[in-house]
């Protein structure tokens, strides 16, 4: 009887021991996997503190990590809610991972006294011959960047087919951006491969150029990014047009048309009120073609809208320079432009080196006049901002 009573107890005890052994094996494996993962992360982020809360491993198809933190004091703080790696045994034989999914990614970079380039000293990206990744998914990503040149707060989600070098879809929200003379906030952009997406920016400022209610339809493939049906409020009027960018050579074509552009708003926004006062509305078009930093073609023509407007030049140095160029006495020019009404007007924009030059020709009751307005280093500053300035 004693033997019969002890048999069930021994079986229960044996099963409990088996469960404990299995749990210990799982915990042991989890700790080993986390240790190996932290070692690999440390090679990319040397000198950082790394923590991983837990991992989940299913040998035939899945490895997932939750609660990842990578931090280097006063430089960067990276957190991930989950990093999921999906694979098959066949894909591993082919040295490939089917998909990497990142959720709840937050990247905070804080180097207010250093250039963003300085980050390269803290990240050691090395080419790896291990496994390739076929697809990438990022959901609920956040970026908070504060460097010497840039202040950026943004959110992003995306899906990419890396094996085909293709961005499948994305959603980007810009809370705020300040970089040099560029400032924008509350912008949004979304799109999918070869489908109509959208862009909207309530306000953006580049140097003295101010745009509002910027919108466009976005289309992209591996080689072309197209901005269609673009429009924006500018100088009290409207700009409409389109632009196409080819990648990776970054060649572009820009076509714009402006209507109802207010000369008085122009003198105010471009801080020219101490030089001259101008009233009237203009319209015209602009086309630019280029590749990377080189503008290969630039043409524009704007004309005054009937019934014209008024111009008064009050900057004596401006008049003296005009007098020297036109060989006309400055007192005659001052009198002519004291209250000059123009019936017709033409403005041609051109590039002289890095300067944007507005060649103005006016025809009015006091005769025909022409002069130039210079926006110094306009092209150089614009290209620096497009290419990231000190960011790249």
Short mmCIF file of C-alpha atoms in Angstrom, two decimals:
data_model
loop_
_atom_site.label_atom_id
_atom_site.label_comp_id
_atom_site.label_asym_id
_atom_site.label_seq_id
_atom_site.Cartn_x
_atom_site.Cartn_y
_atom_site.Cartn_z
CA UNK A 1 0.00 0.00 0.00
CA UNK A 2 2.81 2.41 0.77
CA UNK A 3 4.26 1.82 -2.69
CA UNK A 4 0.93 2.52 -4.39
CA UNK A 5 0.46 5.78 -2.45
CA UNK A 6 3.91 7.10 -3.26
CA UNK A 7 3.66 6.50 -7.01
CA UNK A 8 1.30 9.44 -7.79
CA UNK A 9 3.34 11.71 -5.51
CA UNK A 10 6.52 10.78 -7.32
CA UNK A 11 4.88 11.43 -10.69
CA UNK A 12 3.66 14.85 -9.57
CA UNK A 13 7.07 15.65 -8.13
CA UNK A 14 8.75 14.50 -11.31
CA UNK A 15 6.47 16.69 -13.45
CA UNK A 16 7.16 19.72 -11.25
CA UNK A 17 10.90 19.11 -11.56
CA UNK A 18 10.47 18.85 -15.34
CA UNK A 19 8.61 22.19 -15.43
CA UNK A 20 11.27 23.86 -13.30
CA UNK A 21 13.98 22.45 -15.56
CA UNK A 22 12.15 23.72 -18.66
CA UNK A 23 11.65 27.13 -17.10
CA UNK A 24 15.30 27.24 -16.12
CA UNK A 25 16.31 26.28 -19.64
CA UNK A 26 14.10 29.02 -21.12
CA UNK A 27 15.44 31.60 -18.67
CA UNK A 28 18.98 30.46 -19.37
CA UNK A 29 18.42 30.73 -23.12
CA UNK A 30 16.77 34.14 -22.70
CA UNK A 31 19.72 35.44 -20.71
CA UNK A 32 22.21 34.06 -23.24
CA UNK A 33 20.31 35.63 -26.14
CA UNK A 34 20.01 38.99 -24.37
CA UNK A 35 23.73 38.92 -23.50
CA UNK A 36 24.65 38.24 -27.13
CA UNK A 37 22.27 40.96 -28.34
CA UNK A 38 23.74 43.53 -25.94
CA UNK A 39 27.23 42.61 -27.09
CA UNK A 40 26.29 43.22 -30.73
CA UNK A 41 24.58 46.52 -29.91
CA UNK A 42 27.64 47.65 -27.93
CA UNK A 43 29.80 47.16 -31.03
CA UNK A 44 27.61 49.68 -32.90
CA UNK A 45 27.19 52.08 -29.96
CA UNK A 46 30.52 51.89 -28.11
CA UNK A 47 30.57 53.32 -24.60
CA UNK A 48 26.79 53.29 -24.25
CA UNK A 49 24.68 51.74 -21.51
CA UNK A 50 22.37 49.05 -22.87
CA UNK A 51 19.33 47.39 -21.32
CA UNK A 52 16.91 44.79 -22.68
CA UNK A 53 13.90 43.84 -20.55
CA UNK A 54 13.10 40.50 -22.13
CA UNK A 55 13.16 38.42 -25.28
CA UNK A 56 10.97 35.83 -26.96
CA UNK A 57 12.52 33.08 -29.06
CA UNK A 58 10.83 30.54 -31.30
CA UNK A 59 13.71 28.73 -33.03
CA UNK A 60 11.94 28.02 -36.31
CA UNK A 61 10.76 31.54 -37.16
CA UNK A 62 10.98 34.33 -34.56
CA UNK A 63 13.29 36.31 -32.29
CA UNK A 64 11.84 39.34 -30.50
CA UNK A 65 13.19 41.79 -27.91
CA UNK A 66 11.10 44.12 -25.74
CA UNK A 67 12.10 47.19 -23.76
CA UNK A 68 15.41 48.08 -25.41
CA UNK A 69 17.30 51.14 -24.16
CA UNK A 70 20.58 52.43 -25.62
CA UNK A 71 21.92 55.52 -23.92
CA UNK A 72 25.04 57.66 -23.88
CA UNK A 73 24.88 60.52 -21.41
CA UNK A 74 24.37 63.97 -22.97
CA UNK A 75 24.57 62.55 -26.51
CA UNK A 76 21.79 60.11 -27.38
CA UNK A 77 18.96 58.17 -25.82
CA UNK A 78 17.34 55.46 -27.97
CA UNK A 79 14.40 53.35 -26.84
CA UNK A 80 12.41 50.61 -28.61
CA UNK A 81 9.24 49.01 -27.34
CA UNK A 82 9.84 45.99 -29.52
CA UNK A 83 12.30 44.72 -32.10
CA UNK A 84 10.92 41.72 -33.96
CA UNK A 85 12.96 39.54 -36.33
CA UNK A 86 10.98 37.17 -38.56
CA UNK A 87 12.73 34.45 -40.54
CA UNK A 88 12.34 30.93 -41.88
CA UNK A 89 14.82 28.10 -41.81
CA UNK A 90 15.03 28.36 -45.59
CA UNK A 91 15.78 32.11 -45.41
CA UNK A 92 18.55 31.49 -42.87
CA UNK A 93 20.13 28.96 -45.21
CA UNK A 94 20.06 31.72 -47.83
CA UNK A 95 21.63 34.11 -45.28
CA UNK A 96 18.57 36.37 -45.17
CA UNK A 97 16.04 37.64 -42.63
CA UNK A 98 12.51 37.91 -43.96
CA UNK A 99 11.51 41.00 -41.99
CA UNK A 100 12.65 43.31 -39.21
CA UNK A 101 9.87 45.21 -37.42
CA UNK A 102 10.52 48.09 -35.05
CA UNK A 103 7.70 49.54 -32.95
CA UNK A 104 7.75 52.42 -30.49
CA UNK A 105 11.16 53.68 -31.59
CA UNK A 106 12.23 56.97 -29.98
CA UNK A 107 15.55 58.58 -30.87
CA UNK A 108 16.70 61.59 -28.86
CA UNK A 109 19.98 63.21 -29.86
CA UNK A 110 21.17 66.13 -27.76
CA UNK A 111 24.44 67.79 -28.76
CA UNK A 112 23.56 71.52 -28.75
CA UNK A 113 27.20 72.58 -28.77
CA UNK A 114 28.39 70.13 -31.41
CA UNK A 115 27.72 69.49 -35.07
CA UNK A 116 25.58 66.52 -36.07
CA UNK A 117 28.69 65.23 -37.81
CA UNK A 118 30.18 64.64 -34.37
CA UNK A 119 27.72 61.76 -33.91
CA UNK A 120 29.85 59.64 -36.23
CA UNK A 121 32.43 59.43 -33.44
CA UNK A 122 29.89 57.70 -31.21
CA UNK A 123 28.43 55.23 -33.72
CA UNK A 124 30.51 52.49 -35.33
CA UNK A 125 28.62 51.21 -38.35
CA UNK A 126 30.61 48.46 -40.02
CA UNK A 127 29.73 46.48 -43.14
CA UNK A 128 28.53 43.04 -42.21
CA UNK A 129 28.65 39.89 -44.27
CA UNK A 130 26.27 38.07 -41.94
CA UNK A 131 22.56 38.25 -42.84
CA UNK A 132 20.68 40.53 -45.21
CA UNK A 133 17.26 41.98 -44.38
CA UNK A 134 14.52 41.75 -46.99
CA UNK A 135 11.84 43.97 -45.45
CA UNK A 136 11.75 46.68 -42.79
CA UNK A 137 8.77 48.11 -40.91
CA UNK A 138 8.83 51.04 -38.47
CA UNK A 139 5.71 52.05 -36.54
CA UNK A 140 5.25 54.95 -34.13
CA UNK A 141 8.79 56.25 -34.59
CA UNK A 142 9.82 59.54 -32.96
CA UNK A 143 12.88 61.71 -33.56
CA UNK A 144 14.02 64.54 -31.30
CA UNK A 145 17.21 66.09 -32.69
CA UNK A 146 18.98 69.03 -31.05
CA UNK A 147 22.40 69.84 -32.45
CA UNK A 148 24.38 72.96 -33.19
CA UNK A 149 22.64 73.35 -36.57
CA UNK A 150 19.27 71.67 -36.20
CA UNK A 151 16.26 71.51 -33.92
CA UNK A 152 13.88 68.81 -35.12
CA UNK A 153 10.87 67.04 -33.63
CA UNK A 154 9.13 64.55 -35.91
CA UNK A 155 7.27 61.26 -36.12
CA UNK A 156 7.57 58.55 -38.76
CA UNK A 157 6.14 55.19 -39.75
CA UNK A 158 7.25 53.33 -42.85
CA UNK A 159 7.50 50.07 -44.71
CA UNK A 160 10.38 49.25 -47.06
CA UNK A 161 11.36 46.38 -49.33
CA UNK A 162 15.11 46.53 -48.85
CA UNK A 163 15.78 43.64 -51.22
CA UNK A 164 14.33 45.79 -54.03
CA UNK A 165 15.59 49.13 -52.63
CA UNK A 166 11.99 50.31 -52.52
CA UNK A 167 10.10 52.45 -50.04
CA UNK A 168 6.63 50.91 -49.96
CA UNK A 169 4.79 53.48 -47.83
CA UNK A 170 5.44 56.13 -45.19
CA UNK A 171 3.79 58.68 -42.94
CA UNK A 172 5.84 61.63 -41.69
CA UNK A 173 4.71 64.33 -39.28
CA UNK A 174 6.88 67.34 -38.56
CA UNK A 175 6.17 69.01 -35.23
CA UNK A 176 8.90 71.61 -35.67
CA UNK A 177 12.09 72.23 -37.65
CA UNK A 178 14.65 74.99 -37.30
CA UNK A 179 17.81 74.71 -39.37
CA UNK A 180 19.73 77.85 -40.22
CA UNK A 181 17.28 80.16 -42.00
CA UNK A 182 14.65 77.44 -42.42
CA UNK A 183 11.71 77.13 -40.04
CA UNK A 184 8.58 74.98 -40.37
CA UNK A 185 6.09 73.33 -38.05
CA UNK A 186 2.96 71.17 -37.95
CA UNK A 187 3.68 69.69 -41.39
CA UNK A 188 2.58 66.29 -42.66
CA UNK A 189 3.53 64.06 -45.56
CA UNK A 190 2.38 60.58 -46.53
CA UNK A 191 2.55 58.36 -49.57
CA UNK A 192 2.80 54.88 -51.03
CA UNK A 193 4.83 53.49 -53.89
CA UNK A 194 3.54 54.76 -57.26
CA UNK A 195 0.33 56.04 -55.67
CA UNK A 196 -0.93 59.55 -54.95
CA UNK A 197 0.20 60.83 -51.56
CA UNK A 198 -0.05 64.27 -50.04
CA UNK A 199 2.03 67.02 -48.48
CA UNK A 200 0.77 69.88 -46.34
CA UNK A 201 2.80 72.57 -44.56
CA UNK A 202 0.83 75.34 -42.80
CA UNK A 203 3.82 77.70 -42.77
CA UNK A 204 7.46 77.52 -43.81
CA UNK A 205 10.08 80.23 -43.84
CA UNK A 206 13.38 80.21 -45.71
CA UNK A 207 15.45 83.28 -44.98
CA UNK A 208 13.10 86.08 -46.09
CA UNK A 209 10.84 83.85 -48.17
CA UNK A 210 7.57 83.03 -46.40
CA UNK A 211 5.11 80.44 -47.70
CA UNK A 212 1.77 79.42 -46.22
CA UNK A 213 -0.71 76.60 -46.87
CA UNK A 214 1.79 74.67 -48.95
CA UNK A 215 0.21 71.57 -50.48
CA UNK A 216 1.03 69.07 -53.22
CA UNK A 217 0.25 65.60 -54.48
CA UNK A 218 3.25 63.31 -54.01
CA UNK A 219 4.20 60.33 -56.18
CA UNK A 220 7.39 58.31 -55.96
CA UNK A 221 9.10 55.26 -57.41
CA UNK A 222 12.66 53.95 -57.04
CA UNK A 223 13.99 56.62 -59.40
CA UNK A 224 11.56 59.56 -59.44
CA UNK A 225 9.88 61.82 -56.88
CA UNK A 226 7.12 63.99 -58.36
CA UNK A 227 5.32 66.91 -56.72
CA UNK A 228 2.11 67.54 -58.66
CA UNK A 229 -0.67 70.14 -58.31
CA UNK A 230 1.48 72.13 -55.90
CA UNK A 231 0.21 75.40 -54.47
CA UNK A 232 1.13 77.91 -51.77
CA UNK A 233 0.26 81.39 -50.61
CA UNK A 234 3.17 83.77 -51.29
CA UNK A 235 3.52 87.57 -51.19
CA UNK A 236 -0.22 88.00 -50.76
CA UNK A 237 -0.93 85.94 -53.89
CA UNK A 238 -0.68 82.33 -55.02
CA UNK A 239 1.99 80.09 -56.49
CA UNK A 240 1.06 76.93 -58.37
CA UNK A 241 3.18 74.42 -60.25
CA UNK A 242 5.02 71.12 -60.21
CA UNK A 243 8.47 69.67 -59.62
CA UNK A 244 10.23 66.42 -60.48
CA UNK A 245 13.35 65.03 -58.82
CA UNK A 246 15.32 62.06 -60.16
CA UNK A 247 17.31 59.96 -57.72
CA UNK A 248 20.03 59.17 -56.90
CA UNK A 249 21.64 61.82 -59.13
CA UNK A 250 19.33 64.51 -57.65
CA UNK A 251 18.50 66.13 -60.98
CA UNK A 252 15.38 68.28 -60.90
CA UNK A 253 12.93 70.33 -62.95
CA UNK A 254 10.80 73.01 -61.28
CA UNK A 255 7.91 74.87 -62.98
CA UNK A 256 6.07 77.59 -61.04
CA UNK A 257 3.43 80.19 -61.87
CA UNK A 258 2.55 83.14 -59.63
CA UNK A 259 -0.58 85.30 -59.59
CA UNK A 260 -1.63 88.29 -57.49
CA UNK A 261 1.86 88.82 -56.04
CA UNK A 262 1.80 92.03 -53.99
CA UNK A 263 4.81 94.34 -54.41
CA UNK A 264 4.10 96.02 -51.07
CA UNK A 265 4.25 92.66 -49.27
CA UNK A 266 7.49 91.93 -51.14
CA UNK A 267 9.22 95.07 -49.84
CA UNK A 268 8.04 94.28 -46.31
CA UNK A 269 8.96 90.56 -46.23
CA UNK A 270 12.36 91.15 -47.84
CA UNK A 271 13.08 94.09 -45.52
CA UNK A 272 13.50 96.61 -48.34
CA UNK A 273 11.21 99.32 -46.96
CA UNK A 274 14.20 101.49 -46.05
CA UNK A 275 15.29 101.42 -49.71
CA UNK A 276 12.05 101.84 -51.64
CA UNK A 277 8.27 101.68 -51.39
CA UNK A 278 6.29 99.88 -54.06
CA UNK A 279 2.59 99.30 -54.70
CA UNK A 280 1.06 97.03 -57.34
CA UNK A 281 0.40 93.40 -58.26
CA UNK A 282 2.45 91.08 -60.44
CA UNK A 283 2.14 87.70 -62.14
CA UNK A 284 4.45 85.42 -64.10
CA UNK A 285 6.34 82.14 -64.25
CA UNK A 286 9.65 80.56 -63.31
CA UNK A 287 11.48 77.45 -64.50
CA UNK A 288 14.64 75.94 -63.02
CA UNK A 289 16.58 72.85 -64.13
CA UNK A 290 19.61 71.48 -62.34
CA UNK A 291 21.54 68.63 -60.88
CA UNK A 292 22.79 68.56 -57.29
CA UNK A 293 24.46 71.92 -56.60
CA UNK A 294 24.52 73.03 -60.26
CA UNK A 295 21.64 75.01 -61.78
CA UNK A 296 21.87 74.32 -65.52
CA UNK A 297 18.87 76.38 -66.64
CA UNK A 298 17.00 79.24 -65.00
CA UNK A 299 14.39 81.45 -66.61
CA UNK A 300 11.61 83.65 -65.31
CA UNK A 301 9.42 86.51 -66.36
CA UNK A 302 6.97 88.50 -64.25
CA UNK A 303 4.81 91.38 -65.42
CA UNK A 304 2.84 94.11 -63.70
CA UNK A 305 -0.93 93.64 -63.62
CA UNK A 306 -3.04 96.50 -65.05
CA UNK A 307 -3.34 99.33 -63.97
CA UNK A 308 0.27 99.18 -62.75
CA UNK A 309 1.37 100.78 -59.50
CA UNK A 310 3.62 103.26 -57.72
CA UNK A 311 7.31 103.24 -56.80
CA UNK A 312 9.27 105.57 -54.54
CA UNK A 313 13.00 105.05 -54.05
CA UNK A 314 14.21 106.57 -50.79
CA UNK A 315 17.69 105.05 -50.43
CA UNK A 316 20.19 107.65 -51.65
CA UNK A 317 23.00 105.11 -52.06
CA UNK A 318 20.71 102.97 -54.22
CA UNK A 319 19.99 106.02 -56.39
CA UNK A 320 23.68 106.99 -56.56
CA UNK A 321 24.62 103.49 -57.74
CA UNK A 322 21.87 103.69 -60.37
CA UNK A 323 23.07 107.15 -61.43
CA UNK A 324 26.62 105.88 -61.88
CA UNK A 325 25.45 102.88 -63.90
CA UNK A 326 23.02 104.82 -66.12
CA UNK A 327 25.18 107.99 -66.25
CA UNK A 328 22.18 110.03 -65.11
CA UNK A 329 22.49 112.74 -62.41
CA UNK A 330 21.31 111.43 -59.05
CA UNK A 331 19.09 114.46 -58.35
CA UNK A 332 17.15 113.76 -61.55
CA UNK A 333 16.67 110.13 -60.52
CA UNK A 334 15.59 111.13 -57.02
CA UNK A 335 12.98 113.45 -58.48
CA UNK A 336 11.83 110.81 -60.98
CA UNK A 337 11.34 108.20 -58.27
CA UNK A 338 9.80 110.52 -55.70
CA UNK A 339 6.35 109.35 -56.74
CA UNK A 340 6.78 107.23 -59.83
CA UNK A 341 3.64 105.69 -61.33
CA UNK A 342 4.27 102.80 -63.68
CA UNK A 343 1.76 101.51 -66.20
CA UNK A 344 3.87 98.59 -67.36
CA UNK A 345 6.52 96.57 -65.61
CA UNK A 346 8.70 93.53 -66.13
CA UNK A 347 10.83 91.65 -63.60
CA UNK A 348 13.32 89.04 -64.80
CA UNK A 349 14.91 86.83 -62.15
CA UNK A 350 18.37 85.47 -62.89
CA UNK A 351 21.37 83.99 -61.13
CA UNK A 352 24.75 85.68 -60.97
CA UNK A 353 27.00 83.25 -59.16
CA UNK A 354 25.26 82.60 -55.85
CA UNK A 355 23.22 85.81 -56.01
CA UNK A 356 19.58 85.99 -57.06
CA UNK A 357 19.13 89.13 -59.18
CA UNK A 358 15.81 90.77 -59.98
CA UNK A 359 16.12 92.94 -63.08
CA UNK A 360 13.29 95.50 -62.95
CA UNK A 361 12.07 97.48 -65.99
CA UNK A 362 9.29 100.02 -65.45
CA UNK A 363 7.51 102.28 -67.93
CA UNK A 364 5.45 105.15 -66.59
CA UNK A 365 4.46 108.78 -66.83
CA UNK A 366 8.01 109.94 -66.02
CA UNK A 367 9.63 107.67 -68.58
CA UNK A 368 11.22 104.22 -68.61
CA UNK A 369 13.50 103.10 -65.77
CA UNK A 370 15.45 99.97 -64.99
CA UNK A 371 17.39 98.77 -61.95
CA UNK A 372 18.45 95.57 -60.17
CA UNK A 373 17.72 94.11 -56.75
CA UNK A 374 20.25 91.63 -55.35
CA UNK A 375 19.61 88.79 -52.90
CA UNK A 376 23.19 87.95 -52.02
CA UNK A 377 24.26 84.28 -51.52
CA UNK A 378 20.68 83.15 -52.17
CA UNK A 379 21.60 80.03 -54.16
CA UNK A 380 24.45 78.99 -51.87
CA UNK A 381 22.26 79.28 -48.78
CA UNK A 382 19.36 77.47 -50.45
CA UNK A 383 21.51 74.53 -51.59
CA UNK A 384 23.16 74.26 -48.18
CA UNK A 385 19.75 73.95 -46.57
CA UNK A 386 18.49 71.41 -49.14
CA UNK A 387 21.61 69.28 -48.71
CA UNK A 388 21.41 69.60 -44.95
CA UNK A 389 24.05 72.29 -44.42
CA UNK A 390 26.22 71.00 -41.62
CA UNK A 391 23.99 67.96 -41.18
CA UNK A 392 25.21 65.83 -44.05
#
